[in-house]
Tab-separated table of C-alpha atoms and ligand atoms in Angstrom:
chain	number	residue	atom	x	y	z
E	275	MET	CA	42.445	-60.337	5.601
E	276	LYS	CA	40.679	-63.306	4.023
E	277	TYR	CA	41.978	-64.934	0.834
E	278	LYS	CA	45.416	-63.559	1.564
E	279	LYS	CA	46.990	-66.780	0.264
E	280	TYR	CA	45.129	-66.461	-3.030
E	281	LEU	CA	46.134	-62.806	-3.327
E	282	ASP	CA	49.759	-63.587	-2.492
E	283	LYS	CA	49.907	-66.030	-5.400
E	284	LEU	CA	48.712	-63.456	-7.946
E	285	GLU	CA	51.337	-61.577	-9.993
E	286	SER	CA	52.824	-58.496	-8.339
E	287	ILE	CA	51.186	-55.156	-9.129
E	288	GLU	CA	53.314	-53.167	-6.709
E	289	GLY	CA	53.538	-49.497	-7.676
E	290	LYS	CA	50.837	-49.738	-10.351
E	291	THR	CA	47.863	-47.375	-10.472
E	292	PHE	CA	44.258	-48.500	-10.796
E	293	ILE	CA	40.900	-46.751	-10.894
E	294	VAL	CA	37.954	-48.453	-9.185
E	295	THR	CA	34.474	-46.973	-9.671
E	296	GLY	CA	32.066	-47.363	-6.749
E	297	ALA	CA	35.050	-48.056	-4.495
E	298	ASN	CA	33.310	-47.204	-1.231
E	299	SER	CA	30.990	-50.220	-0.920
E	300	GLY	CA	30.631	-53.957	-1.585
E	301	LEU	CA	32.747	-55.345	-4.393
E	302	GLY	CA	34.378	-52.004	-5.198
E	303	TYR	CA	35.501	-51.636	-1.595
E	304	GLN	CA	36.926	-55.184	-1.465
E	305	THR	CA	38.653	-54.718	-4.814
E	306	THR	CA	40.246	-51.508	-3.525
E	307	LEU	CA	41.338	-53.205	-0.301
E	308	ASP	CA	42.923	-56.107	-2.216
E	309	LEU	CA	44.693	-53.783	-4.662
E	310	ALA	CA	46.057	-51.766	-1.717
E	311	TYR	CA	47.180	-55.005	-0.057
E	312	LYS	CA	49.045	-55.845	-3.293
E	313	LYS	CA	50.799	-52.444	-2.908
E	314	ALA	CA	49.070	-50.718	-5.807
E	315	ARG	CA	47.811	-47.118	-5.764
E	316	VAL	CA	44.031	-46.905	-6.083
E	317	ILE	CA	41.976	-43.998	-7.376
E	318	MET	CA	38.634	-44.365	-5.615
E	319	ALA	CA	36.017	-42.968	-8.016
E	320	CYS	CA	32.962	-42.375	-5.832
E	321	ARG	CA	29.900	-40.159	-6.005
E	322	ASN	CA	29.791	-39.604	-2.249
E	323	VAL	CA	33.109	-38.311	-0.963
E	324	ASP	CA	32.142	-38.736	2.717
E	325	LYS	CA	31.351	-42.412	2.203
E	326	ALA	CA	34.601	-42.769	0.257
E	327	GLN	CA	36.550	-41.161	3.102
E	328	LEU	CA	35.062	-43.644	5.613
E	329	ALA	CA	35.963	-46.519	3.286
E	330	LYS	CA	39.495	-45.165	2.916
E	331	GLU	CA	39.937	-44.944	6.704
E	332	LYS	CA	38.687	-48.527	7.081
E	333	ILE	CA	41.182	-49.760	4.480
E	334	LEU	CA	44.005	-47.866	6.180
E	335	LEU	CA	43.300	-49.832	9.375
E	336	GLU	CA	44.087	-53.031	7.454
E	337	VAL	CA	46.759	-51.768	5.057
E	338	LYS	CA	48.629	-49.016	6.878
E	339	ASP	CA	50.610	-47.738	3.898
E	340	ALA	CA	47.717	-47.959	1.390
E	341	LYS	CA	47.934	-45.346	-1.351
E	342	LEU	CA	44.373	-44.200	-1.927
E	343	ASP	CA	43.147	-41.089	-3.745
E	344	ILE	CA	39.490	-40.107	-3.661
E	345	TYR	CA	37.919	-38.461	-6.716
E	346	ARG	CA	34.297	-37.452	-7.070
E	347	TYR	CA	32.630	-39.425	-9.830
E	348	ASP	CA	28.919	-39.716	-10.541
E	349	GLN	CA	28.276	-42.341	-13.189
E	350	GLY	CA	24.739	-41.047	-13.620
E	351	ASN	CA	25.937	-37.630	-14.775
E	352	PHE	CA	27.960	-37.085	-17.957
E	353	LYS	CA	29.278	-33.720	-16.729
E	354	SER	CA	30.612	-35.358	-13.569
E	355	ILE	CA	32.311	-38.021	-15.706
E	356	ASP	CA	33.870	-35.294	-17.894
E	357	LYS	CA	35.191	-33.519	-14.800
E	358	PHE	CA	36.548	-36.771	-13.386
E	359	VAL	CA	38.358	-37.651	-16.625
E	360	ASN	CA	39.828	-34.126	-16.843
E	361	GLU	CA	41.143	-34.395	-13.296
E	362	ILE	CA	42.646	-37.816	-13.940
E	363	ASN	CA	44.293	-36.566	-17.153
E	364	ASN	CA	45.709	-33.573	-15.279
E	365	ASN	CA	47.062	-35.609	-12.369
E	366	PHE	CA	48.129	-38.928	-13.902
E	367	SER	CA	50.116	-39.577	-17.055
E	368	HIS	CA	49.682	-43.348	-16.791
E	369	ILE	CA	46.906	-45.672	-15.561
E	370	ASP	CA	47.489	-49.424	-15.356
E	371	GLY	CA	43.898	-50.486	-14.997
E	372	LEU	CA	40.298	-49.442	-14.606
E	373	VAL	CA	37.619	-51.479	-12.844
E	374	CYS	CA	34.153	-50.490	-14.072
E	375	ASN	CA	32.296	-51.659	-11.008
E	376	ALA	CA	29.777	-48.976	-9.960
E	377	GLY	CA	26.186	-50.012	-10.496
E	378	VAL	CA	22.637	-49.967	-9.226
E	379	TYR	CA	19.855	-52.521	-9.089
E	380	TYR	CA	16.104	-51.893	-8.936
E	381	PRO	CA	15.969	-48.215	-7.962
E	382	LYS	CA	12.791	-46.385	-6.986
E	383	ALA	CA	10.263	-46.146	-9.840
E	384	ASN	CA	10.838	-43.535	-12.531
E	385	TYR	CA	14.207	-42.468	-11.185
E	386	LYS	CA	16.389	-40.849	-13.851
E	387	THR	CA	20.028	-39.955	-14.219
E	388	ALA	CA	21.033	-36.282	-14.306
E	389	ASP	CA	20.935	-36.571	-18.117
E	390	GLY	CA	17.380	-37.899	-18.121
E	391	PHE	CA	18.014	-41.593	-18.776
E	392	GLU	CA	16.324	-44.442	-16.912
E	393	LEU	CA	18.475	-44.765	-13.792
E	394	THR	CA	19.635	-48.396	-14.033
E	395	PHE	CA	20.450	-48.305	-17.732
E	396	GLY	CA	21.803	-44.765	-17.537
E	397	THR	CA	24.112	-45.576	-14.632
E	398	ASN	CA	25.192	-49.151	-15.317
E	399	TYR	CA	25.528	-49.036	-19.085
E	400	LEU	CA	25.488	-45.488	-20.482
E	401	GLY	CA	27.669	-44.058	-17.678
E	402	THR	CA	30.244	-46.821	-18.134
E	403	TYR	CA	30.109	-46.424	-21.918
E	404	TYR	CA	30.702	-42.678	-21.595
E	405	LEU	CA	33.555	-43.092	-19.111
E	406	LEU	CA	35.310	-45.612	-21.369
E	407	LYS	CA	34.912	-43.349	-24.381
E	408	LYS	CA	36.291	-40.287	-22.598
E	409	ILE	CA	39.182	-41.967	-20.809
E	410	ASN	CA	40.157	-44.134	-23.768
E	411	PRO	CA	43.121	-41.994	-24.981
E	412	LEU	CA	44.798	-42.274	-21.566
E	413	LEU	CA	44.054	-46.008	-21.374
E	414	GLU	CA	45.417	-46.586	-24.895
E	415	LYS	CA	48.553	-44.586	-24.155
E	416	SER	CA	49.018	-46.521	-20.904
E	417	LYS	CA	48.290	-49.951	-22.485
E	418	ALA	CA	45.922	-50.399	-19.589
E	419	LYS	CA	43.610	-53.220	-18.584
E	420	VAL	CA	39.902	-52.632	-18.220
E	421	VAL	CA	37.667	-54.858	-16.125
E	422	ILE	CA	33.936	-54.594	-16.690
E	423	VAL	CA	31.812	-56.073	-13.908
E	424	THR	CA	28.776	-57.826	-15.324
E	425	SER	CA	26.262	-60.167	-13.716
E	426	LEU	CA	24.791	-63.629	-14.122
E	427	THR	CA	21.566	-61.848	-15.083
E	428	GLY	CA	23.216	-60.547	-18.271
E	429	ALA	CA	23.040	-64.045	-19.734
E	430	PHE	CA	19.263	-64.153	-19.291
E	431	ALA	CA	18.562	-60.678	-20.644
E	432	SER	CA	16.187	-60.049	-23.493
E	433	LYS	CA	18.627	-60.117	-26.413
E	434	LYS	CA	16.153	-58.920	-29.026
E	435	THR	CA	15.610	-55.609	-27.222
E	436	LYS	CA	17.214	-52.657	-28.983
E	437	ILE	CA	19.041	-50.060	-26.928
E	438	LYS	CA	16.539	-47.423	-28.012
E	439	ASP	CA	13.786	-49.510	-26.397
E	440	ASN	CA	15.500	-49.946	-23.017
E	441	GLU	CA	12.868	-47.904	-21.192
E	442	LYS	CA	10.172	-50.393	-22.166
E	443	LEU	CA	11.761	-52.936	-19.833
E	444	GLY	CA	10.681	-53.235	-16.199
E	445	ARG	CA	13.037	-52.395	-13.343
E	446	ASN	CA	14.151	-55.998	-12.934
E	447	LYS	CA	14.720	-56.798	-16.607
E	448	ILE	CA	16.536	-53.566	-17.314
E	449	TYR	CA	19.259	-54.492	-14.817
E	450	GLY	CA	20.069	-57.717	-16.704
E	451	TYR	CA	19.808	-55.823	-19.982
E	452	SER	CA	22.273	-53.163	-18.786
E	453	LYS	CA	24.716	-55.976	-17.929
E	454	TYR	CA	24.091	-57.703	-21.266
E	455	CYS	CA	24.952	-54.454	-23.062
E	456	LEU	CA	28.095	-54.093	-20.921
E	457	SER	CA	29.127	-57.628	-21.894
E	458	ARG	CA	28.655	-56.846	-25.581
E	459	LEU	CA	30.580	-53.608	-25.132
E	460	CYS	CA	33.446	-55.386	-23.399
E	461	TYR	CA	33.783	-57.918	-26.202
E	462	GLU	CA	33.522	-55.308	-28.960
E	463	LEU	CA	36.016	-52.893	-27.409
E	464	ASP	CA	38.437	-55.747	-26.868
E	465	GLN	CA	38.200	-56.656	-30.559
E	466	LYS	CA	38.694	-53.049	-31.677
E	467	SER	CA	41.249	-51.813	-29.207
E	468	GLU	CA	44.887	-51.551	-30.178
E	469	ASN	CA	46.515	-51.476	-26.780
E	470	VAL	CA	43.875	-51.914	-24.090
E	471	GLU	CA	42.982	-55.399	-22.823
E	472	TYR	CA	39.335	-55.756	-21.800
E	473	PHE	CA	38.199	-58.353	-19.282
E	474	LEU	CA	34.632	-59.248	-18.392
E	475	THR	CA	34.111	-60.462	-14.824
E	476	HIS	CA	31.107	-61.478	-12.829
E	477	PRO	CA	31.160	-62.047	-9.108
E	478	GLY	CA	28.413	-64.676	-8.876
E	479	ILE	CA	26.001	-63.654	-6.143
E	480	CYS	CA	27.512	-62.007	-3.108
E	481	GLN	CA	26.970	-60.024	0.030
E	482	THR	CA	26.956	-56.294	-0.667
E	483	ASN	CA	24.632	-53.298	-0.315
E	484	ILE	CA	23.176	-53.757	-3.794
E	485	ILE	CA	19.630	-54.492	-2.606
E	486	SER	CA	19.737	-52.350	0.518
E	487	SER	CA	21.178	-49.055	-0.748
E	488	ASP	CA	19.355	-45.728	-0.211
E	489	GLN	CA	18.248	-45.885	-3.825
E	490	THR	CA	16.523	-49.253	-3.776
E	491	GLY	CA	12.915	-49.426	-4.870
E	492	LEU	CA	12.439	-52.884	-3.338
E	493	PRO	CA	9.826	-53.016	-0.577
E	494	SER	CA	11.710	-52.658	2.710
E	495	PHE	CA	10.870	-56.190	3.964
E	496	ILE	CA	12.242	-57.727	0.742
E	497	SER	CA	15.279	-55.498	0.887
E	498	LYS	CA	15.989	-56.443	4.516
E	499	ALA	CA	15.185	-60.163	4.152
E	500	GLY	CA	17.153	-60.344	0.905
E	501	HIS	CA	20.095	-58.589	2.493
E	502	TYR	CA	20.245	-61.152	5.334
E	503	PHE	CA	19.699	-63.989	2.867
E	504	LEU	CA	22.751	-62.780	0.949
E	505	TYR	CA	24.795	-62.602	4.144
E	506	ILE	CA	23.892	-66.158	5.131
E	507	PHE	CA	23.761	-68.102	1.883
E	508	VAL	CA	26.103	-66.620	-0.698
E	509	HIS	CA	29.793	-65.933	-0.781
E	510	HIS	CA	31.393	-62.834	0.665
E	511	ALA	CA	32.468	-59.903	-1.500
E	512	ASN	CA	36.084	-60.576	-0.520
E	513	LYS	CA	35.913	-63.883	-2.417
E	514	ALA	CA	33.667	-62.583	-5.197
E	515	CYS	CA	35.978	-59.692	-6.103
E	516	LEU	CA	38.883	-62.074	-6.754
E	517	THR	CA	37.506	-62.365	-10.310
E	518	SER	CA	38.525	-58.730	-10.906
E	519	LEU	CA	41.834	-59.157	-9.063
E	520	LEU	CA	42.715	-62.115	-11.276
E	521	ALA	CA	41.834	-60.087	-14.387
E	522	LEU	CA	44.062	-57.185	-13.320
E	523	THR	CA	47.042	-59.373	-12.498
E	524	THR	CA	46.970	-62.183	-15.062
E	525	LYS	CA	49.371	-62.245	-17.985
E	526	ASP	CA	47.087	-64.672	-19.841
E	527	ASN	CA	45.143	-62.579	-22.343
E	528	GLN	CA	43.416	-65.525	-24.025
E	529	LYS	CA	40.568	-66.202	-21.626
E	530	LYS	CA	39.100	-62.861	-20.696
E	531	PHE	CA	35.815	-63.830	-19.081
E	532	ILE	CA	36.321	-64.555	-15.403
E	533	LYS	CA	33.626	-65.880	-13.092
E	534	PRO	CA	33.270	-68.042	-9.966
E	535	ARG	CA	34.030	-71.701	-10.577
E	536	GLY	CA	31.257	-73.160	-8.368
E	537	PRO	CA	27.945	-74.699	-9.569
E	538	PHE	CA	26.080	-72.309	-11.905
E	539	ALA	CA	28.916	-69.793	-11.341
E	540	ILE	CA	27.155	-68.518	-8.225
E	541	SER	CA	30.143	-68.751	-5.900
E	542	GLY	CA	33.702	-70.004	-5.591
E	543	LEU	CA	37.207	-68.981	-6.530
E	544	PRO	CA	37.649	-67.551	-10.056
E	545	THR	CA	37.898	-69.500	-13.266
E	546	ARG	CA	38.811	-68.146	-16.725
E	547	LYS	CA	36.762	-68.681	-19.883
E	548	LYS	CA	36.526	-67.274	-23.391
E	549	PHE	CA	34.109	-64.387	-23.936
E	550	PRO	CA	30.509	-65.629	-23.785
E	551	LYS	CA	28.499	-65.956	-26.986
E	552	TYR	CA	25.930	-63.348	-26.042
E	553	SER	CA	28.449	-60.565	-26.332
E	554	ASN	CA	29.096	-60.716	-30.068
E	555	LYS	CA	26.993	-57.974	-31.670
E	556	GLU	CA	27.904	-54.426	-32.674
E	557	VAL	CA	26.937	-52.259	-29.754
E	558	VAL	CA	28.998	-49.049	-30.046
E	559	GLU	CA	27.182	-47.934	-33.200
E	560	GLU	CA	23.784	-48.716	-31.656
E	561	THR	CA	24.670	-46.734	-28.530
E	562	GLU	CA	25.906	-43.730	-30.531
E	563	GLU	CA	22.688	-43.726	-32.579
E	564	TYR	CA	20.627	-43.856	-29.392
E	565	LEU	CA	22.529	-40.985	-27.788
E	566	LYS	CA	22.282	-38.954	-30.994
E	567	GLY	CA	18.521	-39.565	-31.041
E	568	LYS	CA	18.384	-38.234	-27.497
E	569	GLN	CA	20.341	-35.200	-28.734
E	570	LYS	CA	23.357	-36.177	-26.713
E	571	ASN	CA	26.182	-35.974	-29.241
E	572	LEU	CA	28.983	-36.914	-26.953
Q	882	LIG	N1	26.170	-58.218	-5.240
Q	882	LIG	C1	25.967	-59.093	-6.199
Q	882	LIG	O1	25.511	-60.226	-5.966
Q	882	LIG	C2	26.329	-58.742	-7.610
Q	882	LIG	C3	26.143	-59.746	-8.591
Q	882	LIG	C4	26.482	-59.435	-9.902
Q	882	LIG	C5	27.002	-58.187	-10.222
Q	882	LIG	N2	27.129	-57.237	-9.258
Q	882	LIG	C6	27.661	-55.927	-9.677
Q	882	LIG	O2	28.717	-55.552	-8.850
Q	882	LIG	C7	28.869	-54.137	-8.902
Q	882	LIG	C8	29.065	-53.589	-7.508
Q	882	LIG	O3	27.850	-53.750	-6.771
Q	882	LIG	P1	27.828	-54.264	-5.275
Q	882	LIG	O4	27.119	-55.586	-5.299
Q	882	LIG	O5	29.162	-54.162	-4.666
Q	882	LIG	O6	26.780	-53.220	-4.636
Q	882	LIG	P2	26.976	-51.987	-3.647
Q	882	LIG	O7	27.563	-52.443	-2.365
Q	882	LIG	O8	25.640	-51.327	-3.613
Q	882	LIG	O9	28.027	-51.066	-4.412
Q	882	LIG	C9	27.665	-50.333	-5.554
Q	882	LIG	C10	28.643	-49.195	-5.713
Q	882	LIG	O10	28.281	-48.463	-6.885
Q	882	LIG	C11	28.194	-47.092	-6.533
Q	882	LIG	N3	27.299	-46.326	-7.396
Q	882	LIG	C12	25.983	-46.494	-7.632
Q	882	LIG	N4	25.534	-45.529	-8.452
Q	882	LIG	C13	26.589	-44.727	-8.731
Q	882	LIG	C14	26.770	-43.553	-9.488
Q	882	LIG	N5	25.746	-42.955	-10.128
Q	882	LIG	N6	27.998	-42.999	-9.559
Q	882	LIG	C15	29.038	-43.548	-8.915
Q	882	LIG	N7	28.944	-44.646	-8.142
Q	882	LIG	C16	27.721	-45.231	-8.058
Q	882	LIG	C17	27.675	-47.095	-5.104
Q	882	LIG	O11	27.860	-45.826	-4.487
Q	882	LIG	P3	26.969	-45.393	-3.208
Q	882	LIG	O12	27.523	-46.133	-2.026
Q	882	LIG	O13	27.169	-43.921	-3.146
Q	882	LIG	O14	25.552	-45.800	-3.504
Q	882	LIG	C18	28.556	-48.198	-4.541
Q	882	LIG	O15	29.832	-47.693	-4.265
Q	882	LIG	C19	27.616	-53.600	-9.603
Q	882	LIG	O16	27.940	-53.269	-10.925
Q	882	LIG	C20	26.674	-54.784	-9.563
Q	882	LIG	O17	25.766	-54.753	-10.618
Q	882	LIG	C21	26.823	-57.487	-7.952
């Protein structure tokens, strides 16, 4: 396993229980592998149980005594999130941490979530928002840590756009906007929360399936060329996910924005910063108003 030395130096999390969304692929997979290596139990929250099972078997080859539980979780479907949270509440009385990792980039045109929202915004932002709202009592009771995975693109998002206008953005811009909203949410929840510590991480740019998944709307030559470009020129997910590992293990709750330390934060081992400036507006109220307008009183 790569970066074993870095992992070994992180605080022990042996016996703790973490949820990772989108645990079957890319950063979620590497995060799960590293948590298992650190002897934590991981709840793999995945929409495709077969893919999750394959990922679990692969992890077990590296960490023979890994404690991994697979739960079905579709972040693009509020009912699925409800079911997931009910199951977690029934089976676990304590959760040490949640990594909000699952996400999509540039899906096929006009794709919607099961609840009728634009797919990128509905999955990346609204699904995460809904999960955090529903699972909050358990997280508060557990004094858990939450890691929200954002992206470099969040910093360049159109900050004047209101949540109600998200669908006016193109498929590329809406990805950055969904991450911008997640960053704002992370900051706001951290300010408001009594017991939960919220961390914002971004992995830089790394090699995953993000531009080559079944859902991508990128032309196939761009998807393939981009995929190989990522494999050759940017850092591997096993280095990129250390940002989330550091967040889950650190006892320093002052600097809660963790990103790669290399030039332009594109790659490198993690470094800790204060929350970025772009995440300082009220976002919960705006999201509730939007959902109410869509007749989704949740
Ligand atoms: N790769 C990068 O350079 C980069 C940079 C910045 C931020 N990020 C962020 O990192 C996170 C992980 O992405 P990745 O790069 O590791 O890509 P990835 O390999 O494509 O992994 C994405 C994961 O999210 C899951 N997912 C997508 N839609 C879902 C849904 N509706 N319900 C549940 N799970 C869902 C996928 O499941 P399936 O396998 O079933 O599709 C997969 O497990 C994302 O939030 C992404 O925005 C990535």
